[in-house]
């Protein structure tokens, strides 16, 4: 699976949009982009995933560039409870279910 | 809906003892995963099952580790004998195996300390 690159940490003011970038320059055509987050002492939580079109759900929006080499997770109105480590993962569609490889992620701190 | 349920939440035991971690996946999910998380190595996949059958156990660190899934609603991860370096948080996750792009849903983990 392709590797991803994320900033180590980011800060965001409460109520503002949090934009978390991810580079996946070697992504293959059959690989999806997944986002998970892990709040302290809890298990990873699925947020959103996409292939090439932008996606939105009740938690976040996922913007994937046209060349698919990078993406941005957007939390439209960050709250203190969004403070967590956010993981960007690429995974083969239809491939082994086990191919969910977590990197170090981005530690997002939402501040009042 | 109930999520993935793991027990115990915390386990402290002495080295050499047998440790059994338990997981109940989300009802209707047919894939189950065991992960281990440490500060040094992050989150690593140990083994995963599909329809109760182990598919990939290449992440299992050594023979002291074993995992079973006797039915669709229960799995165990056993360490025997346990060692201090096994101390970590162990997560179980499950998913629907439809087309291979379904997200995995995680439990809150078992924090294991081997003294």
Coordinates of N, CA and C in Angstrom, one line a residue:
Chain A
X1 N 0.8 -1.2 0.0 CA 0.0 0.0 0.0 C 0.9 1.3 0.0
X2 N 0.3 2.4 -0.6 CA 1.1 3.6 -0.6 C 1.2 4.2 0.8
X3 N 2.3 4.9 1.0 CA 2.5 5.5 2.3 C 1.9 6.9 2.3
X4 N 1.6 7.5 3.4 CA 1.1 8.8 3.5 C 2.0 9.7 4.4
X5 N 1.9 11.0 4.2 CA 2.7 11.9 4.9 C 1.8 13.0 5.5
X6 N 1.8 13.2 6.8 CA 1.0 14.1 7.5 C 1.8 15.0 8.4
X7 N 1.4 16.2 8.7 CA 2.1 17.0 9.7 C 2.0 16.4 11.0
X8 N 3.0 16.6 11.9 CA 3.0 15.9 13.2 C 1.9 16.5 14.1
X9 N 1.7 17.8 14.0 CA 0.8 18.4 14.9 C 0.2 19.7 14.3
X10 N -1.0 20.0 14.7 CA -1.7 21.2 14.3 C -2.5 21.8 15.4
X11 N -2.7 23.1 15.4 CA -3.6 23.7 16.3 C -4.8 24.3 15.6
X12 N -5.9 24.4 16.2 CA -7.1 25.0 15.6 C -7.9 25.7 16.7
X13 N -8.5 26.9 16.4 CA -9.3 27.6 17.4 C -10.7 26.9 17.4
X14 N -11.3 26.8 18.6 CA -12.6 26.3 18.7 C -13.6 27.1 17.9
X15 N -14.5 26.4 17.1 CA -15.5 27.0 16.3 C -15.0 27.3 14.9
X16 N -13.7 27.2 14.7 CA -13.1 27.4 13.3 C -13.0 26.1 12.6
X17 N -12.8 26.2 11.3 CA -12.6 24.9 10.5 C -11.2 24.4 10.7
X18 N -11.1 23.1 10.9 CA -9.8 22.4 10.9 C -9.6 21.8 9.6
X19 N -8.4 22.1 9.0 CA -8.1 21.5 7.7 C -6.8 20.7 7.9
X20 N -7.0 19.4 7.8 CA -5.8 18.5 8.0 C -5.4 17.9 6.6
X21 N -4.1 18.2 6.3 CA -3.6 17.7 5.0 C -3.0 16.4 5.0
X22 N -3.0 15.7 3.9 CA -2.3 14.4 3.8 C -1.7 14.3 2.4
X23 N -0.5 13.9 2.3 CA 0.1 13.6 1.0 C 0.2 12.1 0.8
X24 N -0.2 11.7 -0.4 CA -0.1 10.2 -0.8 C 0.2 10.2 -2.3
X25 N 1.5 10.7 -2.5 CA 1.9 10.9 -3.9 C 2.0 9.6 -4.7
X26 N 2.2 8.4 -4.1 CA 2.3 7.2 -4.8 C 1.1 6.3 -4.8
X27 N -0.1 7.0 -4.5 CA -1.3 6.3 -4.5 C -1.6 5.6 -5.8
X28 N -2.2 4.4 -5.8 CA -2.6 3.7 -7.0 C -4.0 3.9 -7.3
X29 N -4.4 3.6 -8.5 CA -5.8 3.9 -9.0 C -6.9 3.2 -8.2
X30 N -6.5 2.0 -7.6 CA -7.5 1.2 -6.9 C -7.4 1.4 -5.4
X31 N -6.7 2.4 -4.9 CA -6.6 2.7 -3.5 C -7.5 3.8 -3.0
X32 N -8.2 3.5 -1.9 CA -9.1 4.5 -1.3 C -8.2 5.3 -0.3
X33 N -8.7 6.5 0.1 CA -8.2 7.3 1.2 C -9.1 7.2 2.3
X34 N -8.6 6.8 3.5 CA -9.4 6.7 4.7 C -8.9 7.6 5.7
X35 N -9.8 8.1 6.6 CA -9.4 8.9 7.7 C -10.0 8.3 9.0
X36 N -9.2 8.2 10.0 CA -9.6 7.7 11.3 C -9.0 8.8 12.3
X37 N -9.6 8.8 13.5 CA -9.0 9.6 14.5 C -9.0 8.7 15.8
X38 N -8.1 9.1 16.7 CA -8.0 8.4 18.0 C -8.0 9.5 19.1
X39 N -9.0 9.5 19.9 CA -9.1 10.3 21.0 C -8.4 9.6 22.2
X40 N -7.7 10.3 23.0 CA -7.0 9.7 24.1 C -7.7 8.6 24.8
X41 N -7.0 7.4 25.0 CA -7.6 6.3 25.7 C -8.8 5.6 25.0
X42 N -9.1 6.0 23.8 CA -10.1 5.3 23.1 C -9.6 4.6 21.9
X43 N -10.4 3.7 21.3 CA -10.0 3.1 20.0 C -10.1 4.0 18.9
X44 N -9.4 3.7 17.8 CA -9.6 4.6 16.6 C -11.0 4.6 16.1
X45 N -11.4 5.8 15.6 CA -12.8 6.0 15.2 C -12.8 6.3 13.7
X46 N -13.6 5.6 12.9 CA -13.7 5.9 11.5 C -14.3 7.2 11.3
X47 N -13.8 8.0 10.3 CA -14.4 9.3 10.0 C -15.0 9.3 8.6
X48 N -14.2 9.0 7.6 CA -14.7 9.2 6.2 C -13.7 8.5 5.3
X49 N -14.2 8.1 4.1 CA -13.2 7.6 3.1 C -13.7 8.0 1.7
X50 N -12.8 8.0 0.7 CA -13.2 8.3 -0.6 C -12.2 7.8 -1.6
X51 N -12.6 7.8 -2.9 CA -11.7 7.3 -4.0 C -11.2 8.5 -4.8
X52 N -12.0 9.2 -5.4 CA -11.6 10.4 -6.2 C -12.5 11.6 -6.1
X53 N -13.8 11.3 -5.7 CA -14.7 12.4 -5.6 C -14.7 12.9 -4.1
X54 N -15.0 14.2 -4.0 CA -15.1 14.7 -2.6 C -16.3 14.1 -1.9
X55 N -16.1 13.9 -0.6 CA -17.1 13.2 0.2 C -17.4 14.0 1.4
X56 N -18.7 13.9 1.9 CA -19.1 14.6 3.1 C -20.0 13.7 3.9
X57 N -19.9 13.8 5.2 CA -20.8 13.1 6.1 C -21.0 14.0 7.3
X58 N -21.7 13.4 8.3 CA -22.1 14.2 9.4 C -20.8 14.7 10.2
X59 N -19.7 14.0 10.0 CA -18.5 14.3 10.8 C -17.6 15.3 10.1
X60 N -17.4 15.1 8.8 CA -16.4 15.8 8.1 C -16.6 15.8 6.6
X61 N -15.7 16.6 5.9 CA -15.6 16.5 4.5 C -14.2 16.1 4.1
X62 N -14.2 15.4 3.0 CA -12.9 14.9 2.4 C -12.7 15.5 1.0
X63 N -11.7 16.3 0.8 CA -11.4 16.8 -0.4 C -10.1 16.1 -1.0
X64 N -10.3 15.5 -2.2 CA -9.2 14.8 -2.8 C -8.8 15.6 -4.1
X65 N -7.5 15.9 -4.3 CA -7.1 16.6 -5.5 C -7.4 15.8 -6.7
X66 N -7.4 16.4 -7.8 CA -7.7 15.8 -9.1 C -6.7 14.7 -9.4
X67 N -5.4 14.9 -9.1 CA -4.4 13.9 -9.4 C -4.3 12.8 -8.3
X68 N -5.1 13.0 -7.2 CA -5.3 12.1 -6.1 C -4.0 12.0 -5.3
X69 N -3.0 12.9 -5.5 CA -1.8 12.7 -4.7 C -1.9 13.4 -3.4
X70 N -2.9 14.1 -3.1 CA -3.1 14.6 -1.7 C -4.6 14.8 -1.4
X71 N -4.9 14.9 -0.1 CA -6.2 15.1 0.3 C -6.2 16.0 1.5
X72 N -7.4 16.5 1.9 CA -7.6 17.3 3.0 C -8.9 16.9 3.8
X73 N -8.7 16.7 5.0 CA -9.9 16.4 5.9 C -10.3 17.7 6.5
X74 N -11.6 18.0 6.4 CA -12.1 19.3 6.9 C -13.1 19.0 8.0
X75 N -12.9 19.5 9.2 CA -13.9 19.5 10.3 C -14.4 20.9 10.3
X76 N -15.7 21.1 9.9 CA -16.1 22.5 9.6 C -16.2 23.4 10.8
X77 N -16.5 22.9 12.0 CA -16.6 23.7 13.2 C -16.0 22.9 14.3
X78 N -14.7 23.0 14.5 CA -14.0 22.2 15.5 C -14.5 22.5 16.9
X79 N -14.6 21.5 17.7 CA -14.9 21.7 19.1 C -13.7 21.0 19.9
X80 N -13.7 21.3 21.2 CA -12.7 20.8 22.1 C -12.7 19.3 22.0
X81 N -13.8 18.6 21.8 CA -13.9 17.2 21.7 C -13.3 16.6 20.4
X82 N -12.9 17.5 19.5 CA -12.2 17.0 18.3 C -10.7 16.9 18.5
X83 N -10.2 17.3 19.6 CA -8.8 17.1 19.9 C -8.5 15.6 19.9
X84 N -7.6 15.2 19.0 CA -7.3 13.8 18.8 C -6.1 13.7 17.8
X85 N -5.7 12.4 17.6 CA -4.7 12.1 16.6 C -5.5 11.7 15.4
X86 N -5.2 12.3 14.2 CA -5.9 12.0 13.0 C -5.0 11.2 12.0
X87 N -5.5 10.1 11.6 CA -4.7 9.2 10.7 C -5.3 9.2 9.3
X88 N -4.4 9.4 8.3 CA -4.8 9.3 6.9 C -4.2 8.0 6.4
X89 N -5.0 7.2 5.8 CA -4.5 5.8 5.4 C -5.0 5.6 4.0
X90 N -4.2 4.9 3.1 CA -4.6 4.5 1.8 C -4.7 3.0 1.8
X91 N -5.7 2.5 1.2 CA -6.0 1.1 1.2 C -6.6 0.6 -0.1
X92 N -6.1 -0.6 -0.5 CA -6.6 -1.1 -1.8 C -8.1 -1.5 -1.7
X93 N -8.8 -1.1 -2.7 CA -10.2 -1.5 -2.8 C -10.3 -3.0 -3.1
X94 N -11.0 -3.7 -2.4 CA -11.2 -5.1 -2.7 C -10.0 -6.0 -2.3
X95 N -9.0 -5.3 -1.7 CA -7.8 -6.1 -1.3 C -8.0 -6.7 0.0
X96 N -6.9 -7.2 0.6 CA -6.9 -7.8 1.9 C -7.6 -6.9 2.9
X97 N -8.5 -7.4 3.6 CA -9.1 -6.6 4.7 C -8.1 -6.1 5.7
X98 N -7.0 -6.8 5.8 CA -6.0 -6.4 6.8 C -5.2 -5.2 6.5
X99 N -5.2 -4.7 5.3 CA -4.3 -3.7 4.8 C -4.8 -2.3 5.3
X100 N -4.8 -2.1 6.6 CA -5.1 -0.8 7.2 C -3.9 -0.5 8.0
X101 N -3.0 0.2 7.4 CA -1.7 0.5 8.1 C -1.7 1.9 8.6
X102 N -1.6 2.0 9.9 CA -1.6 3.4 10.6 C -0.2 3.9 10.7
X103 N 0.0 5.2 10.3 CA 1.3 5.9 10.5 C 1.2 6.6 11.8
X104 N 1.9 7.7 11.9 CA 2.0 8.4 13.2 C 0.8 9.5 13.3
X105 N 0.2 9.9 12.2 CA -0.9 10.8 12.2 C -0.5 12.2 12.6
X106 N -1.6 13.0 12.6 CA -1.5 14.4 13.0 C -2.2 14.6 14.3
X107 N -1.5 15.2 15.3 CA -2.1 15.5 16.6 C -2.8 16.9 16.5
X108 N -4.1 16.9 16.4 CA -4.8 18.1 16.4 C -5.2 18.6 17.8
X109 N -4.9 19.8 18.1 CA -5.3 20.4 19.4 C -6.2 21.5 19.1
X110 N -7.5 21.4 19.6 CA -8.4 22.4 19.4 C -8.4 23.3 20.7
X111 N -8.2 24.6 20.6 CA -8.0 25.4 21.7 C -9.2 26.4 21.9
X112 N -9.6 26.7 23.1 CA -10.7 27.6 23.3 C -10.4 29.0 22.9
Chain B
X1 N -26.9 1.3 18.5 CA -26.3 0.0 18.3 C -25.1 -0.2 19.1
X2 N -24.9 -1.4 19.6 CA -23.7 -1.7 20.3 C -22.5 -1.7 19.4
X3 N -21.4 -1.2 19.9 CA -20.2 -1.2 19.1 C -19.4 -2.5 19.4
X4 N -18.1 -2.5 19.0 CA -17.3 -3.6 19.4 C -17.0 -3.6 20.9
X5 N -17.2 -4.7 21.5 CA -17.0 -4.8 23.0 C -15.8 -5.6 23.3
X6 N -14.9 -5.0 24.1 CA -13.7 -5.7 24.5 C -13.7 -5.9 26.0
X7 N -13.1 -7.0 26.5 CA -12.9 -7.2 27.9 C -11.7 -8.0 28.2
X8 N -11.0 -7.8 29.3 CA -11.3 -6.7 30.2 C -10.8 -5.3 29.7
X9 N -11.1 -4.2 30.3 CA -10.6 -2.9 29.9 C -9.1 -2.8 30.3
X10 N -8.9 -3.3 31.5 CA -7.5 -3.3 32.0 C -7.1 -4.6 32.5
X11 N -5.8 -5.0 32.4 CA -5.4 -6.2 32.9 C -3.9 -6.0 33.4
X12 N -3.7 -6.4 34.6 CA -2.3 -6.3 35.1 C -2.0 -7.7 35.7
X13 N -0.9 -8.3 35.2 CA -0.5 -9.6 35.7 C 1.0 -9.7 35.7
X14 N 1.4 -10.8 36.3 CA 2.9 -11.0 36.4 C 3.4 -11.8 35.2
X15 N 4.6 -11.6 34.8 CA 5.1 -12.3 33.7 C 5.1 -13.8 33.9
X16 N 4.8 -14.5 32.8 CA 4.7 -16.0 32.9 C 3.3 -16.4 32.9
X17 N 2.4 -15.5 33.3 CA 1.0 -15.9 33.4 C 0.3 -15.9 32.0
X18 N -0.8 -16.7 31.9 CA -1.6 -16.7 30.7 C -2.5 -15.5 30.7
X19 N -2.7 -14.8 29.6 CA -3.6 -13.7 29.5 C -4.5 -14.0 28.3
X20 N -5.8 -13.7 28.6 CA -6.8 -13.9 27.6 C -7.6 -12.6 27.4
X21 N -7.6 -12.1 26.2 CA -8.4 -10.9 25.9 C -9.6 -11.3 25.0
X22 N -10.7 -10.7 25.2 CA -11.9 -11.1 24.6 C -12.5 -9.9 23.7
X23 N -13.2 -10.4 22.7 CA -13.8 -9.4 21.8 C -15.2 -9.9 21.3
X24 N -16.1 -9.0 21.3 CA -17.4 -9.3 20.7 C -17.6 -8.3 19.5
X25 N -17.6 -8.7 18.3 CA -17.7 -7.8 17.2 C -19.1 -7.2 17.0
X26 N -19.3 -6.3 16.2 CA -20.6 -5.7 15.9 C -21.4 -6.8 15.2
X27 N -22.7 -6.9 15.6 CA -23.5 -8.0 15.0 C -23.7 -7.8 13.5
X28 N -23.5 -8.9 12.8 CA -23.6 -8.8 11.3 C -22.3 -8.6 10.6
X29 N -21.3 -8.2 11.4 CA -19.9 -8.0 10.7 C -19.3 -9.4 10.6
X30 N -18.6 -9.6 9.5 CA -18.0 -10.9 9.3 C -16.5 -10.9 9.2
X31 N -15.9 -9.7 9.4 CA -14.4 -9.6 9.5 C -14.1 -9.1 10.9
X32 N -13.0 -9.7 11.5 CA -12.6 -9.3 12.8 C -11.1 -9.1 12.8
X33 N -10.6 -8.1 13.5 CA -9.2 -7.8 13.5 C -8.7 -7.6 14.9
X34 N -7.5 -8.0 15.2 CA -6.8 -7.7 16.4 C -5.6 -6.8 16.1
X35 N -5.5 -5.7 16.8 CA -4.3 -4.8 16.7 C -3.7 -4.6 18.1
X36 N -2.4 -4.2 18.0 CA -1.7 -3.8 19.2 C -1.1 -2.4 19.0
X37 N -1.2 -1.6 20.1 CA -0.6 -0.3 20.0 C 0.4 0.0 21.1
X38 N 1.6 0.4 20.8 CA 2.6 0.8 21.7 C 3.2 2.1 21.3
X39 N 3.8 2.8 22.2 CA 4.4 4.1 21.9 C 5.5 3.9 20.8
X40 N 6.3 2.8 20.9 CA 7.4 2.7 20.0 C 6.9 2.3 18.6
X41 N 6.0 1.4 18.5 CA 5.6 0.9 17.2 C 4.3 1.3 16.6
X42 N 3.5 2.1 17.4 CA 2.2 2.6 17.0 C 1.2 1.5 16.9
X43 N 0.3 1.6 16.0 CA -0.8 0.6 15.9 C -0.5 -0.4 14.8
X44 N -0.4 -1.7 15.2 CA 0.0 -2.8 14.3 C -1.1 -3.8 14.3
X45 N -1.4 -4.3 13.0 CA -2.3 -5.4 12.9 C -1.6 -6.7 13.3
X46 N -2.3 -7.5 14.1 CA -1.7 -8.8 14.5 C -2.3 -9.9 13.7
X47 N -3.6 -10.0 13.5 CA -4.3 -11.0 12.8 C -5.7 -10.6 12.4
X48 N -6.2 -11.1 11.3 CA -7.6 -10.9 11.1 C -8.3 -12.1 10.6
X49 N -9.6 -12.2 10.8 CA -10.5 -13.3 10.5 C -11.5 -12.8 9.5
X50 N -11.9 -13.7 8.6 CA -13.0 -13.5 7.8 C -14.0 -14.7 7.8
X51 N -15.2 -14.4 8.2 CA -16.2 -15.6 8.4 C -15.6 -16.6 9.3
X52 N -15.0 -16.1 10.4 CA -14.4 -16.9 11.5 C -13.2 -17.7 11.2
X53 N -12.6 -17.5 10.0 CA -11.4 -18.2 9.5 C -10.3 -17.2 9.6
X54 N -9.1 -17.6 10.2 CA -8.0 -16.7 10.2 C -7.4 -16.6 8.8
X55 N -7.3 -15.3 8.3 CA -6.8 -15.1 6.9 C -5.4 -14.7 6.9
X56 N -5.0 -13.8 7.8 CA -3.6 -13.4 7.8 C -3.1 -13.2 9.3
X57 N -2.2 -14.0 9.7 CA -1.7 -13.9 11.0 C -0.2 -13.5 11.0
X58 N 0.2 -12.9 9.9 CA 1.7 -12.6 9.8 C 2.1 -11.5 10.8
X59 N 1.2 -10.8 11.4 CA 1.5 -9.8 12.4 C 1.7 -10.4 13.8
X60 N 1.3 -11.6 14.0 CA 1.4 -12.2 15.3 C 2.9 -12.3 15.7
X61 N 3.3 -11.7 16.8 CA 4.8 -11.6 17.1 C 5.5 -12.9 17.2
X62 N 4.9 -13.9 17.9 CA 5.6 -15.2 18.1 C 4.6 -16.2 18.6
X63 N 5.1 -17.4 18.8 CA 4.2 -18.5 19.1 C 3.5 -18.4 20.4
X64 N 3.9 -17.4 21.2 CA 3.3 -17.2 22.5 C 1.9 -16.6 22.3
X65 N 1.7 -16.1 21.1 CA 0.4 -15.4 20.8 C -0.5 -16.4 20.0
X66 N -1.8 -16.5 20.4 CA -2.7 -17.2 19.6 C -4.1 -16.6 19.6
X67 N -4.8 -16.7 18.5 CA -6.1 -16.1 18.4 C -7.1 -17.1 17.9
X68 N -8.3 -17.0 18.4 CA -9.4 -17.9 17.9 C -10.7 -17.2 17.7
X69 N -11.5 -17.7 16.8 CA -12.8 -17.1 16.6 C -13.8 -18.3 16.5
X70 N -14.3 -18.8 17.6 CA -15.1 -20.0 17.6 C -16.5 -19.8 16.9
X71 N -17.0 -18.5 16.9 CA -18.2 -18.2 16.3 C -18.2 -16.8 15.8
X72 N -19.3 -16.4 15.2 CA -19.3 -15.0 14.6 C -19.4 -13.9 15.6
X73 N -19.7 -14.2 16.8 CA -19.9 -13.2 17.8 C -18.8 -13.2 18.9
X74 N -17.7 -13.9 18.7 CA -16.7 -13.9 19.8 C -15.4 -14.3 19.3
X75 N -14.4 -13.6 19.8 CA -13.0 -13.9 19.5 C -12.1 -13.7 20.8
X76 N -11.0 -14.5 20.8 CA -10.1 -14.4 21.9 C -8.7 -14.2 21.4
X77 N -7.9 -13.5 22.1 CA -6.4 -13.3 21.8 C -5.7 -13.8 23.1
X78 N -4.9 -14.8 23.0 CA -4.3 -15.4 24.2 C -2.8 -15.2 24.1
X79 N -2.2 -14.9 25.2 CA -0.7 -14.8 25.3 C -0.3 -15.8 26.5
X80 N 0.6 -16.7 26.1 CA 1.0 -17.7 27.1 C 2.4 -18.2 26.7
X81 N 3.4 -18.0 27.5 CA 3.4 -17.2 28.7 C 3.6 -15.7 28.4
X82 N 3.1 -14.8 29.2 CA 3.2 -13.4 29.0 C 4.6 -12.9 29.4
X83 N 5.0 -11.8 28.7 CA 6.3 -11.2 29.1 C 6.1 -9.7 29.2
X84 N 7.0 -9.0 29.9 CA 6.8 -7.5 30.1 C 6.7 -6.8 28.7
X85 N 7.4 -7.2 27.7 CA 7.4 -6.5 26.4 C 6.0 -6.7 25.7
X86 N 5.1 -7.5 26.2 CA 3.8 -7.6 25.7 C 2.9 -6.5 26.2
X87 N 3.4 -5.7 27.1 CA 2.6 -4.6 27.6 C 2.2 -3.7 26.5
X88 N 0.9 -3.4 26.4 CA 0.4 -2.6 25.3 C -1.1 -2.4 25.4
X89 N -1.7 -1.6 24.5 CA -3.1 -1.6 24.4 C -3.5 -2.5 23.2
X90 N -4.4 -3.4 23.4 CA -4.8 -4.3 22.4 C -6.2 -3.9 21.9
X91 N -6.4 -3.7 20.6 CA -7.7 -3.3 20.1 C -8.2 -4.4 19.2
X92 N -9.5 -4.6 19.3 CA -10.3 -5.4 18.4 C -11.1 -4.5 17.5
X93 N -11.3 -4.9 16.2 CA -12.1 -4.1 15.3 C -12.9 -5.1 14.4
X94 N -14.0 -4.6 13.9 CA -14.8 -5.5 13.0 C -15.3 -4.7 11.8
X95 N -15.7 -5.4 10.7 CA -16.2 -4.7 9.6 C -17.1 -5.7 8.8
X96 N -17.9 -5.1 7.9 CA -18.7 -5.8 6.9 C -17.8 -6.1 5.7
X97 N -17.7 -7.3 5.3 CA -16.8 -7.6 4.1 C -17.6 -7.5 2.9
X98 N -17.9 -6.3 2.4 CA -18.7 -6.1 1.2 C -17.8 -5.2 0.2
X99 N -17.2 -5.9 -0.7 CA -16.4 -5.2 -1.7 C -15.1 -4.7 -1.3
X100 N -14.8 -5.0 0.0 CA -13.4 -4.7 0.5 C -13.1 -3.3 0.8
X101 N -14.1 -2.4 0.8 CA -13.8 -1.0 1.2 C -14.6 -0.5 2.4
X102 N -15.1 -1.5 3.1 CA -15.9 -1.1 4.3 C -15.0 -0.7 5.5
X103 N -15.4 0.3 6.2 CA -14.5 0.8 7.3 C -14.5 -0.2 8.5
X104 N -13.4 -0.2 9.2 CA -13.3 -1.0 10.4 C -13.8 -0.2 11.6
X105 N -14.5 -0.8 12.5 CA -15.0 -0.1 13.7 C -14.3 -0.8 14.9
X106 N -13.7 0.1 15.7 CA -12.8 -0.4 16.8 C -13.5 -0.4 18.2
X107 N -13.1 -1.3 19.0 CA -13.5 -1.3 20.4 C -12.6 -0.3 21.2
X108 N -12.8 -0.2 22.5 CA -12.0 0.8 23.3 C -10.7 0.2 23.8
X109 N -10.5 -1.1 23.5 CA -9.2 -1.7 23.8 C -9.1 -2.3 25.2
X110 N -8.0 -3.1 25.3 CA -7.6 -3.7 26.6 C -6.2 -3.2 26.9
X111 N -6.1 -2.5 28.0 CA -4.7 -2.0 28.4 C -4.1 -3.1 29.2
X112 N -3.0 -3.7 28.7 CA -2.4 -4.8 29.3 C -1.0 -4.4 29.9
X113 N -0.8 -4.7 31.1 CA 0.5 -4.5 31.8 C 1.0 -5.8 32.3
X114 N 2.2 -6.1 31.9 CA 2.8 -7.4 32.4 C 4.0 -6.9 33.3
X115 N 4.0 -7.3 34.5 CA 5.0 -6.9 35.5 C 6.1 -7.9 35.5

